[in-house]
mmCIF file with all atom_site columns, C-alpha atoms in Angstrom:
data_model
loop_
_atom_site.group_PDB
_atom_site.id
_atom_site.type_symbol
_atom_site.label_atom_id
_atom_site.label_alt_id
_atom_site.label_comp_id
_atom_site.label_asym_id
_atom_site.label_entity_id
_atom_site.label_seq_id
_atom_site.pdbx_PDB_ins_code
_atom_site.Cartn_x
_atom_site.Cartn_y
_atom_site.Cartn_z
_atom_site.occupancy
_atom_site.B_iso_or_equiv
_atom_site.pdbx_formal_charge
_atom_site.auth_seq_id
_atom_site.auth_comp_id
_atom_site.auth_asym_id
_atom_site.auth_atom_id
_atom_site.pdbx_PDB_model_num
ATOM 1  C CA . MET A 1 1  ? 31.774 -41.440 30.703 1.00 74.00 ? 1  MET A CA 1
ATOM 2  C CA . ASP A 1 2  ? 33.567 -38.121 29.949 1.00 88.00 ? 2  ASP A CA 1
ATOM 3  C CA . ALA A 1 3  ? 31.868 -34.770 29.935 1.00 93.00 ? 3  ALA A CA 1
ATOM 4  C CA . LYS A 1 4  ? 32.587 -31.210 29.077 1.00 96.00 ? 4  LYS A CA 1
ATOM 5  C CA . ILE A 1 5  ? 30.784 -28.267 30.773 1.00 97.00 ? 5  ILE A CA 1
ATOM 6  C CA . ILE A 1 6  ? 30.415 -25.117 28.773 1.00 98.00 ? 6  ILE A CA 1
ATOM 7  C CA . ARG A 1 7  ? 29.145 -21.744 30.244 1.00 98.00 ? 7  ARG A CA 1
ATOM 8  C CA . TYR A 1 8  ? 27.898 -19.140 27.902 1.00 98.00 ? 8  TYR A CA 1
ATOM 9  C CA . GLU A 1 9  ? 25.418 -16.376 27.402 1.00 98.00 ? 9  GLU A CA 1
ATOM 10 C CA . LEU A 1 10 ? 22.963 -16.080 24.523 1.00 97.00 ? 10 LEU A CA 1
ATOM 11 C CA . ASP A 1 11 ? 20.556 -13.204 24.003 1.00 97.00 ? 11 ASP A CA 1
ATOM 12 C CA . GLY A 1 12 ? 21.257 -12.024 27.510 1.00 96.00 ? 12 GLY A CA 1
ATOM 13 C CA . ARG A 1 13 ? 20.435 -15.502 29.090 1.00 97.00 ? 13 ARG A CA 1
ATOM 14 C CA . ARG A 1 14 ? 23.027 -17.411 30.995 1.00 98.00 ? 14 ARG A CA 1
ATOM 15 C CA . LEU A 1 15 ? 23.229 -21.016 29.867 1.00 99.00 ? 15 LEU A CA 1
ATOM 16 C CA . ILE A 1 16 ? 25.165 -24.157 30.889 1.00 98.00 ? 16 ILE A CA 1
ATOM 17 C CA . GLN A 1 17 ? 25.626 -26.989 28.389 1.00 98.00 ? 17 GLN A CA 1
ATOM 18 C CA . ILE A 1 18 ? 26.977 -30.391 29.385 1.00 97.00 ? 18 ILE A CA 1
ATOM 19 C CA . ASP A 1 19 ? 28.229 -32.555 26.541 1.00 97.00 ? 19 ASP A CA 1
ATOM 20 C CA . THR A 1 20 ? 28.697 -36.230 27.339 1.00 94.00 ? 20 THR A CA 1
ATOM 21 C CA . MET A 1 21 ? 31.220 -38.298 25.230 1.00 90.00 ? 21 MET A CA 1
ATOM 22 C CA . GLY A 1 22 ? 30.384 -41.852 26.220 1.00 78.00 ? 22 GLY A CA 1
ATOM 23 C CA . SER A 1 23 ? 33.225 -44.367 26.422 1.00 79.00 ? 23 SER A CA 1
ATOM 24 C CA . ARG A 1 24 ? 36.695 -44.049 25.099 1.00 77.00 ? 24 ARG A CA 1
ATOM 25 C CA . ASP A 1 25 ? 36.250 -47.431 23.330 1.00 81.00 ? 25 ASP A CA 1
ATOM 26 C CA . ARG A 1 26 ? 33.475 -46.143 21.080 1.00 79.00 ? 26 ARG A CA 1
ATOM 27 C CA . LYS A 1 27 ? 34.055 -46.067 17.291 1.00 83.00 ? 27 LYS A CA 1
ATOM 28 C CA . ILE A 1 28 ? 34.696 -42.352 17.079 1.00 84.00 ? 28 ILE A CA 1
ATOM 29 C CA . PRO A 1 29 ? 36.358 -41.285 20.397 1.00 79.00 ? 29 PRO A CA 1
ATOM 30 C CA . GLY A 1 30 ? 35.520 -37.877 21.575 1.00 80.00 ? 30 GLY A CA 1
ATOM 31 C CA . LYS A 1 31 ? 32.196 -37.501 19.698 1.00 88.00 ? 31 LYS A CA 1
ATOM 32 C CA . VAL A 1 32 ? 29.480 -35.922 21.748 1.00 91.00 ? 32 VAL A CA 1
ATOM 33 C CA . SER A 1 33 ? 26.836 -38.526 22.651 1.00 92.00 ? 33 SER A CA 1
ATOM 34 C CA . GLN A 1 34 ? 24.396 -36.099 24.295 1.00 95.00 ? 34 GLN A CA 1
ATOM 35 C CA . SER A 1 35 ? 24.073 -32.344 24.945 1.00 97.00 ? 35 SER A CA 1
ATOM 36 C CA . ILE A 1 36 ? 22.060 -31.132 27.875 1.00 97.00 ? 36 ILE A CA 1
ATOM 37 C CA . GLN A 1 37 ? 21.338 -27.353 28.102 1.00 98.00 ? 37 GLN A CA 1
ATOM 38 C CA . LEU A 1 38 ? 20.183 -25.720 31.306 1.00 98.00 ? 38 LEU A CA 1
ATOM 39 C CA . ASP A 1 39 ? 18.887 -22.141 31.547 1.00 98.00 ? 39 ASP A CA 1
ATOM 40 C CA . GLU A 1 40 ? 18.399 -20.548 34.935 1.00 98.00 ? 40 GLU A CA 1
ATOM 41 C CA . HIS A 1 41 ? 14.996 -22.124 35.545 1.00 98.00 ? 41 HIS A CA 1
ATOM 42 C CA . SER A 1 42 ? 15.959 -25.580 34.624 1.00 98.00 ? 42 SER A CA 1
ATOM 43 C CA . ALA A 1 43 ? 19.387 -25.346 36.578 1.00 98.00 ? 43 ALA A CA 1
ATOM 44 C CA . ARG A 1 44 ? 17.374 -24.228 39.552 1.00 97.00 ? 44 ARG A CA 1
ATOM 45 C CA . GLN A 1 45 ? 15.001 -27.341 39.256 1.00 98.00 ? 45 GLN A CA 1
ATOM 46 C CA . LEU A 1 46 ? 17.994 -29.621 38.945 1.00 97.00 ? 46 LEU A CA 1
ATOM 47 C CA . PHE A 1 47 ? 19.655 -28.033 41.994 1.00 97.00 ? 47 PHE A CA 1
ATOM 48 C CA . GLU A 1 48 ? 16.535 -28.398 44.108 1.00 97.00 ? 48 GLU A CA 1
ATOM 49 C CA . ILE A 1 49 ? 16.428 -32.182 43.096 1.00 98.00 ? 49 ILE A CA 1
ATOM 50 C CA . MET A 1 50 ? 20.059 -32.622 44.091 1.00 97.00 ? 50 MET A CA 1
ATOM 51 C CA . LYS A 1 51 ? 19.750 -30.603 47.070 1.00 97.00 ? 51 LYS A CA 1
ATOM 52 C CA . ASP A 1 52 ? 16.894 -32.715 48.271 1.00 97.00 ? 52 ASP A CA 1
ATOM 53 C CA . HIS A 1 53 ? 18.442 -35.958 47.218 1.00 98.00 ? 53 HIS A CA 1
ATOM 54 C CA . PHE A 1 54 ? 21.931 -35.397 48.546 1.00 98.00 ? 54 PHE A CA 1
ATOM 55 C CA . ARG A 1 55 ? 20.735 -33.399 51.582 1.00 96.00 ? 55 ARG A CA 1
ATOM 56 C CA . PHE A 1 56 ? 22.871 -30.330 50.694 1.00 91.00 ? 56 PHE A CA 1
ATOM 57 C CA . LYS A 1 57 ? 22.485 -27.382 52.986 1.00 82.00 ? 57 LYS A CA 1
#
């Protein structure tokens, strides 16, 4: 799976968008399969999950 990470601001809010492209063998290569958008709150939640799971310090 390939992914592209886009960082941007919208209405004064910092956002991260992760677009996944699926496999290169798909019918339309490079077509976005999923987009995940994170604001500060959801990014912090994901970070806490990853920190706990991977034992980040």
